[in-house]
Tab-separated table of C-alpha atoms in Angstrom:
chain	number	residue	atom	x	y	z
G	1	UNK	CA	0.000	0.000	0.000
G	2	UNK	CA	3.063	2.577	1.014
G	3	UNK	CA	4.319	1.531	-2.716
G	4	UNK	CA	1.377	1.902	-4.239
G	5	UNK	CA	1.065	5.490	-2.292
G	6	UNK	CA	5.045	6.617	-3.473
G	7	UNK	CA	4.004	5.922	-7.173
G	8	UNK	CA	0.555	7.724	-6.951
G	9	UNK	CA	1.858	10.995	-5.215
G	10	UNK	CA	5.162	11.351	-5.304
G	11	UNK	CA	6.403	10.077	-9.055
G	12	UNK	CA	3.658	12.468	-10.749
G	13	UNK	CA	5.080	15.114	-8.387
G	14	UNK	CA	8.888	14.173	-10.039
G	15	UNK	CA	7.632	14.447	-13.368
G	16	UNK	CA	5.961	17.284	-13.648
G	17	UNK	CA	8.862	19.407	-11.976
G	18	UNK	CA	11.278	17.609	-14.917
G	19	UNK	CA	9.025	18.352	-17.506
G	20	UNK	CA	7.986	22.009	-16.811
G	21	UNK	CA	10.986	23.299	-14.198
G	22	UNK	CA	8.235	23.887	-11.580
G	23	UNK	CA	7.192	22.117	-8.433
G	24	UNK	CA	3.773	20.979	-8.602
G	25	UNK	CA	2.096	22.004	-5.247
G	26	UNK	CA	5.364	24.511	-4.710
G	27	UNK	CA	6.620	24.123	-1.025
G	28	UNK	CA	3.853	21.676	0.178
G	29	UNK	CA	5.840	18.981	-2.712
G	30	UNK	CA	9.233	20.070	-1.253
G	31	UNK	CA	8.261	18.791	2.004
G	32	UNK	CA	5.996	16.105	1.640
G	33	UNK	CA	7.790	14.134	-1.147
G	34	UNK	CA	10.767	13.851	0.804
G	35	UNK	CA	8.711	12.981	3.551
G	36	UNK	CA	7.022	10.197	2.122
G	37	UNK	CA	9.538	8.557	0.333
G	38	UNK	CA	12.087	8.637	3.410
G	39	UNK	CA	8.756	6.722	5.174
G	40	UNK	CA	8.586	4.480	2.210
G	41	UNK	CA	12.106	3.774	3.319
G	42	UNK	CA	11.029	3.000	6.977
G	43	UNK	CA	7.984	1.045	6.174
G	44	UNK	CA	10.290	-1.544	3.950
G	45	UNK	CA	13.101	-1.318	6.488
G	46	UNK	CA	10.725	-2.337	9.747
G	47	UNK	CA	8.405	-4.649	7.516
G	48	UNK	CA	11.749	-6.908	6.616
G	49	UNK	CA	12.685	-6.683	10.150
G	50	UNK	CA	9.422	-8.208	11.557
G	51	UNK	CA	9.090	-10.714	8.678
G	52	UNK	CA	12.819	-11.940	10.000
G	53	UNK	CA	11.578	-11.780	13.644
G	54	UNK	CA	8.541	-13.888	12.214
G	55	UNK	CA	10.471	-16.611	10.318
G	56	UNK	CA	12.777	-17.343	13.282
G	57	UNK	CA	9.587	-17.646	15.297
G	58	UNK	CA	8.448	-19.966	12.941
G	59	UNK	CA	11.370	-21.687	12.957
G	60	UNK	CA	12.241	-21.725	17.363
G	61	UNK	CA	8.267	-22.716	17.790
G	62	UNK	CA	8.318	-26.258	19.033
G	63	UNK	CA	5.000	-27.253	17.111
G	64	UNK	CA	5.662	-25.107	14.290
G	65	UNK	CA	2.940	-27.058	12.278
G	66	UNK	CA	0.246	-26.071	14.406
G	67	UNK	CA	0.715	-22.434	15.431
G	68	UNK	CA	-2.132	-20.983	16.616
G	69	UNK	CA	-3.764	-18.287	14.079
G	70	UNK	CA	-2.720	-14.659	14.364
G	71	UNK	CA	-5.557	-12.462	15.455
G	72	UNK	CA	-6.215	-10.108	12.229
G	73	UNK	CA	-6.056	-7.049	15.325
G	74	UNK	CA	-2.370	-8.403	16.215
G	75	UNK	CA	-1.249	-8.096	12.551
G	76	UNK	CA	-3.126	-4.328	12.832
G	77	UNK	CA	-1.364	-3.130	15.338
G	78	UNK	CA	2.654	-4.450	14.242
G	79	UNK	CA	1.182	-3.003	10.802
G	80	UNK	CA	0.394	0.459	13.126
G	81	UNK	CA	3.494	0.904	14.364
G	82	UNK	CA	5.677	-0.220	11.836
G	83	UNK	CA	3.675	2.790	9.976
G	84	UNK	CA	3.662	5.330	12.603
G	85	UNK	CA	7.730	4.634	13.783
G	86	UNK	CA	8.386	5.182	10.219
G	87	UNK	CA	6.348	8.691	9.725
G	88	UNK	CA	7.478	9.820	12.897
G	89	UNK	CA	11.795	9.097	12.432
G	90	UNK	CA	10.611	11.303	8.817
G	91	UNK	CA	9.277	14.347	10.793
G	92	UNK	CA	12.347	16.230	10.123
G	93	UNK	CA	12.457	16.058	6.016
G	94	UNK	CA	9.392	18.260	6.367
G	95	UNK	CA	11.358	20.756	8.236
G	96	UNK	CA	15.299	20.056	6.412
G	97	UNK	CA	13.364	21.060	2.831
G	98	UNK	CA	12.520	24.361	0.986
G	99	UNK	CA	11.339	25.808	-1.970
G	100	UNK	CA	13.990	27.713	-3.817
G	101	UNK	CA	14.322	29.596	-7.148
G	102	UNK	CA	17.348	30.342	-10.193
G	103	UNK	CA	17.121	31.823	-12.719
G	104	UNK	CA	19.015	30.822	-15.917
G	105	UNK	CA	21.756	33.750	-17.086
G	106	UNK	CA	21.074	32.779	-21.038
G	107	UNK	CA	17.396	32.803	-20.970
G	108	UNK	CA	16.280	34.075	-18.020
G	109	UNK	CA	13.430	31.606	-17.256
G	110	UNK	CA	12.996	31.133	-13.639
G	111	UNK	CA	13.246	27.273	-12.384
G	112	UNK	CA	11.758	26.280	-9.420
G	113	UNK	CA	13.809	23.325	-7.010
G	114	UNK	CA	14.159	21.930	-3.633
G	115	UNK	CA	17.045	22.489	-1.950
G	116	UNK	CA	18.129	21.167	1.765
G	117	UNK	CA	17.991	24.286	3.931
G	118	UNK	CA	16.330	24.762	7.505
G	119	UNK	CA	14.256	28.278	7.402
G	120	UNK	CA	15.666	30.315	9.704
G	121	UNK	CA	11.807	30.927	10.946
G	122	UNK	CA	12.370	27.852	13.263
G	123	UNK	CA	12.528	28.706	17.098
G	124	UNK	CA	16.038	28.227	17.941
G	125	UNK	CA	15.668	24.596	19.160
G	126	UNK	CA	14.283	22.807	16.646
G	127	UNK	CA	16.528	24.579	13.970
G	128	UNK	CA	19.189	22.841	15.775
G	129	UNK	CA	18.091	19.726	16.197
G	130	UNK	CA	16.975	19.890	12.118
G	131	UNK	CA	20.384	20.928	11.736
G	132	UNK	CA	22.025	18.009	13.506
G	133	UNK	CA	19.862	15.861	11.551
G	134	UNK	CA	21.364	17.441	8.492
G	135	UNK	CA	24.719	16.992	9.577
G	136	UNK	CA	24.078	13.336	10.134
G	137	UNK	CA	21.560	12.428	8.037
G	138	UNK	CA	24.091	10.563	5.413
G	139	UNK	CA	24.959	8.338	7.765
G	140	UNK	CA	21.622	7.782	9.521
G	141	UNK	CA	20.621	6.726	5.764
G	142	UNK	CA	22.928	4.190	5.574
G	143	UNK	CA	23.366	3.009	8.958
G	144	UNK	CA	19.073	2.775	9.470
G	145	UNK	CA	17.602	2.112	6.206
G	146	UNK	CA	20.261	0.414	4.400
G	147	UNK	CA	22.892	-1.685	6.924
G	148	UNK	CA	19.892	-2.687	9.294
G	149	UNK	CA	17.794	-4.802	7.037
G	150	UNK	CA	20.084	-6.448	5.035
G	151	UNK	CA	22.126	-7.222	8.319
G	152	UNK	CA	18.827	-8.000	10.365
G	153	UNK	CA	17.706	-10.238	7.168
G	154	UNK	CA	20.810	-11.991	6.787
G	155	UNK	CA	21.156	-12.943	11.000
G	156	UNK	CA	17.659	-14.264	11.051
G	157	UNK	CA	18.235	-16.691	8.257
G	158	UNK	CA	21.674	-17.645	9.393
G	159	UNK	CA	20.061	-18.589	12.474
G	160	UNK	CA	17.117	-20.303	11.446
G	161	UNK	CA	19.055	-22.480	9.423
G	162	UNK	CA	21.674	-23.310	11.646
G	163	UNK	CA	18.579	-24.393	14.421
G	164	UNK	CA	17.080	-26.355	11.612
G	165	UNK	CA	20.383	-27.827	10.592
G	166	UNK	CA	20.799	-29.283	14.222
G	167	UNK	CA	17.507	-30.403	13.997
G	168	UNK	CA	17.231	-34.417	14.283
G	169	UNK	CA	13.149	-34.108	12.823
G	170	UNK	CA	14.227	-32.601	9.483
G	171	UNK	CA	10.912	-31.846	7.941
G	172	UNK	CA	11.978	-30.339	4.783
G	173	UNK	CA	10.941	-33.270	2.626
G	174	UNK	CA	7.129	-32.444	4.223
G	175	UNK	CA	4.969	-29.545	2.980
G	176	UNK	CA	5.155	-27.483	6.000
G	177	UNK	CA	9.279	-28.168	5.502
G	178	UNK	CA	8.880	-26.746	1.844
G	179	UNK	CA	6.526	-24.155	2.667
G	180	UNK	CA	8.663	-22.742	5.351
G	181	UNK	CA	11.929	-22.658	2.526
G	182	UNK	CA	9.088	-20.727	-0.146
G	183	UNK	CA	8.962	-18.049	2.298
G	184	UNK	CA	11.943	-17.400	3.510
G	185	UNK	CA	13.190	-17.518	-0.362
G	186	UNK	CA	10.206	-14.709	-0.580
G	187	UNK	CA	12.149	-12.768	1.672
G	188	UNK	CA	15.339	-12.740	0.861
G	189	UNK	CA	14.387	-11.605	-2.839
G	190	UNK	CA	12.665	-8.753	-0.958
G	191	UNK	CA	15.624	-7.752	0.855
G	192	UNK	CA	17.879	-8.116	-2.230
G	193	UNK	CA	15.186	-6.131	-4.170
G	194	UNK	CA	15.526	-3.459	-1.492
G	195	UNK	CA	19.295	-3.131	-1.049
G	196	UNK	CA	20.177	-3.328	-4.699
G	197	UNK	CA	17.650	-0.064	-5.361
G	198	UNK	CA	19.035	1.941	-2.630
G	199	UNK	CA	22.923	0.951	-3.111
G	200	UNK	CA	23.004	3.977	-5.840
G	201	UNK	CA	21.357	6.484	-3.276
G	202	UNK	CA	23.727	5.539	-0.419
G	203	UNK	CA	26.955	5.787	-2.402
G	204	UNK	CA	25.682	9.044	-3.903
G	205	UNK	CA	24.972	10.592	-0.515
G	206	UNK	CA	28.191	9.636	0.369
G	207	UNK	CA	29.813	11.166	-3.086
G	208	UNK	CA	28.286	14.405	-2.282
G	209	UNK	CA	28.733	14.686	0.564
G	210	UNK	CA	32.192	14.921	0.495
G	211	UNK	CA	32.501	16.204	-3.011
G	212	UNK	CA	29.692	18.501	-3.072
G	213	UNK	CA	31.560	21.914	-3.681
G	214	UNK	CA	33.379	20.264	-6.495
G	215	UNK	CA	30.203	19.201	-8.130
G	216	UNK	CA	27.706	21.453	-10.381
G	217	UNK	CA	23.741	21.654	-9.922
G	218	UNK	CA	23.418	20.037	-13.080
G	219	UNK	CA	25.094	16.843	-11.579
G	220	UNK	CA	23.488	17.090	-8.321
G	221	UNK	CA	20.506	17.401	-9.589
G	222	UNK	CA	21.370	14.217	-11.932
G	223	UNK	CA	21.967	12.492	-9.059
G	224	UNK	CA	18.835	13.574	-7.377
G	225	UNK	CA	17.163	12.068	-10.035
G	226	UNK	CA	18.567	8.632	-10.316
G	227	UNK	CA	18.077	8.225	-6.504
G	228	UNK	CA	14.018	8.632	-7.288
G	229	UNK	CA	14.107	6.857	-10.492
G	230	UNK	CA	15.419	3.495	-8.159
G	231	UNK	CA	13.268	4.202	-5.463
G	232	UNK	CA	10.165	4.657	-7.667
G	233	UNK	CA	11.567	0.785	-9.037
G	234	UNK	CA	11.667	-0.523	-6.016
G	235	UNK	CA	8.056	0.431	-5.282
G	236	UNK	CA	6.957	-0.804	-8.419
G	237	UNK	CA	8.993	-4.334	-8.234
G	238	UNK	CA	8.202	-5.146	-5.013
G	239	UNK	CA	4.465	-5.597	-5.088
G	240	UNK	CA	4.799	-7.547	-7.974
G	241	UNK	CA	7.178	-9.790	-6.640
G	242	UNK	CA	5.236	-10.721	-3.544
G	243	UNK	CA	2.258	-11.264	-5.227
G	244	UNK	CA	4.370	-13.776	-7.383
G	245	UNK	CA	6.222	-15.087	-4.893
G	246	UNK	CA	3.580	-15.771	-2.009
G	247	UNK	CA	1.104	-17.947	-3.389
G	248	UNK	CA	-1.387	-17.327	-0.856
G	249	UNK	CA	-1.653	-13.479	-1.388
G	250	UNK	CA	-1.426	-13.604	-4.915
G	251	UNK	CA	-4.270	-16.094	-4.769
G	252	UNK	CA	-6.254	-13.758	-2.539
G	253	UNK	CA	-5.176	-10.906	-5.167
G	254	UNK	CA	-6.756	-12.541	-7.774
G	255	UNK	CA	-9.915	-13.756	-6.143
G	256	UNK	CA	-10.705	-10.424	-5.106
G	257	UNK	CA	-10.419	-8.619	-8.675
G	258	UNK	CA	-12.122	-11.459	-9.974
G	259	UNK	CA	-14.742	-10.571	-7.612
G	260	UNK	CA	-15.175	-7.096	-8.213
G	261	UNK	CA	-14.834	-7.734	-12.194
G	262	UNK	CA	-17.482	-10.177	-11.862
G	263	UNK	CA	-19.606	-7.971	-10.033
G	264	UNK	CA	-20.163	-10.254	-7.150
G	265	UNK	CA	-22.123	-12.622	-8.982
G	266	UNK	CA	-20.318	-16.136	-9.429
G	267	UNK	CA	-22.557	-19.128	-10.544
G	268	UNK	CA	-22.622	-22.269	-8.940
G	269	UNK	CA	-19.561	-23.996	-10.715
G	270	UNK	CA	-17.513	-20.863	-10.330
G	271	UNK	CA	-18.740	-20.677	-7.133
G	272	UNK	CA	-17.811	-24.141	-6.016
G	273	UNK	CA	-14.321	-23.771	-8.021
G	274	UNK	CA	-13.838	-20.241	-5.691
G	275	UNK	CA	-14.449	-22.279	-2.582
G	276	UNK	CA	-12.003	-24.886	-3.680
G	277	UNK	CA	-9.423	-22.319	-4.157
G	278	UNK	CA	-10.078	-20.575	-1.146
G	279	UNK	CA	-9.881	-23.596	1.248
G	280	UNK	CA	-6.557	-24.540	-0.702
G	281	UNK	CA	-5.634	-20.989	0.323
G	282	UNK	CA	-6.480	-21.294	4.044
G	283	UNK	CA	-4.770	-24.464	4.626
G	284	UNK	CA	-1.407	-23.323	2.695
G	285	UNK	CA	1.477	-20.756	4.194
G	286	UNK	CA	0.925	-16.957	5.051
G	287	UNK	CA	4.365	-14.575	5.184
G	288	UNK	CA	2.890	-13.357	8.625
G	289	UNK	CA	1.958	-16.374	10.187
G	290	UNK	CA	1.287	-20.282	9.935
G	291	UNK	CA	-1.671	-21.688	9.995
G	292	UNK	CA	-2.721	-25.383	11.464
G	293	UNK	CA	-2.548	-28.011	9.208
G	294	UNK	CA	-3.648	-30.756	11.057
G	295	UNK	CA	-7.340	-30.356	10.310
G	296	UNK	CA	-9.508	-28.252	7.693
G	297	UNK	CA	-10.593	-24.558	8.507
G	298	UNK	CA	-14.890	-25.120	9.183
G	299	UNK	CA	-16.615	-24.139	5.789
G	300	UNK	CA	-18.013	-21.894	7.118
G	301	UNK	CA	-15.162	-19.524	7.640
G	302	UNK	CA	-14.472	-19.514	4.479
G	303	UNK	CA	-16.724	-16.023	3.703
G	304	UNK	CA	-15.413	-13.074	2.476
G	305	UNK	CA	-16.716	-9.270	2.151
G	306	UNK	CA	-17.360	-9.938	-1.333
């Protein structure tokens, strides 16, 4: 949903000020793209971090095949603050970011841009502490939203395979054992997804940074651009690979366009068929919890909104 959000708001945003040299929105888009996609950043880094925490759960649980259901308000809730920890640690882009304009010495047309500057309108306090987050906000990018998920994703599966690996009840050969291997291959393409598309905007941060007054707007800007044009890719990969990679919630995808296409009106055999599919679904492998396997969900639970 944050993906679908960065592509819907923010990459219009991007390419209208590339097209026409003005900032749709003016200073409202220099603070709340930056905003946004800096909380797209937290959303992917915490959501990787609880799916680890959740596969070496899976994997420490002594009856791993019969874990009780998550509570749909439980899932809320790690959803709520994985959303509101993210928004929050973004408060200060709104404040670091400010409308600016140039004007071009052969033609004179004015250009509109963002530029990183705290207004000096602040009260003394927080222009400080924006300020300090200035100062380190290179290395909060790489040390927060890049080193911690790859490093978090990479401990959690070095551990759950080493307690497997001692294991003497290897289950892999069963369909909870491959189910289990399906989703922790799910997220490790997510993570490698993630780290290759924001590789480019660390090492740039860390070029100008320290070659900044060697460098021209042109380039900056450049760079500025390149940085979006990956993070825009990750948004746009990432849904689709989940939804290809977790059977389940593709499954559910699908179902539920084919039951607002249809209008809500399946006949019988469709109807049946849906039913199959759906009690397939129940009894196979979420990425935020197991389900029992030992006996069939009740038919009747099998109701949706639609």
């Amino acid at each position: 949903f944050w993906d679908f959000v960065i592509l819907f708001f923010c990459l219009p945003v991007v390419i209208f000020n590339e097209i026409t040299k003005k900032r749709l929105l003016g200073d409202v888009s220099c603070r709340i793209v930056p905003f946004m996609e800096v909380s797209s950043l937290g959303v992917t880094t915490f959501s990787l971090c609880a799916l680890g925490i959740d596969r070496f759960h899976a994997a420490t649980s002594p009856q791993a095949s019969t874990r009780p259901i998550e509570q749909c308000q439980s899932i809320i809730a790690k959803l709520a603050v994985i959303w509101v920890g993210s928004m929050t640690l973004s408060v200060p882009e709104i404040l670091l970011w400010q409308l600016a304009q140039d004007t071009s010495p052969v033609n004179g047309v004015v250009t509109e841009y963002c530029t990183m500057k705290p207004s000096s309108n602040l009260p003394e306090s927080v222009y400080s502490l924006v300020l300090t987050y200035q100062n380190a906000r290179m290395w909060w990018y790489f040390g927060c939203y890049f080193c911690l998920p790859i490093l978090f994703t990479i401990s959690c599966q070095l551990v759950t395979r080493r307690i497997r690996g001692t294991e003497k009840g290897d289950c892999r050969g069963t369909k909870h054992g491959q189910c289990e291997s399906h989703l922790n291959c799910t997220i490790i393409a997510l993570t490698i997804i993630y780290g290759l598309c924001t590789t480019p905007e660390n090492i740039c941060n860390i070029v100008v940074a320290y070659m900044s007054p060697d460098m021209s707007k042109q380039t900056l800007d450049l760079l500025n651009l390149i940085n979006q044009f990956f993070l825009f890719f990750k948004c746009s990969v990432t849904p689709v690979l989940l939804l290809c990679l977790c059977r389940p919630l593709g499954q559910a995808f699908m179902d539920c366009c084919c039951c607002c296409c249809e209008g809500c009106g399946p006949d019988t055999a469709s109807s049946e068929g849906s039913a199959d599919s759906k009690l397939k679904t129940e009894m196979s492998s979420s990425i935020f919890f197991d389900k029992p396997r030992e006996t069939p969900p009740p038919l009747l639970a099998l109701g949706t909104p639609c």
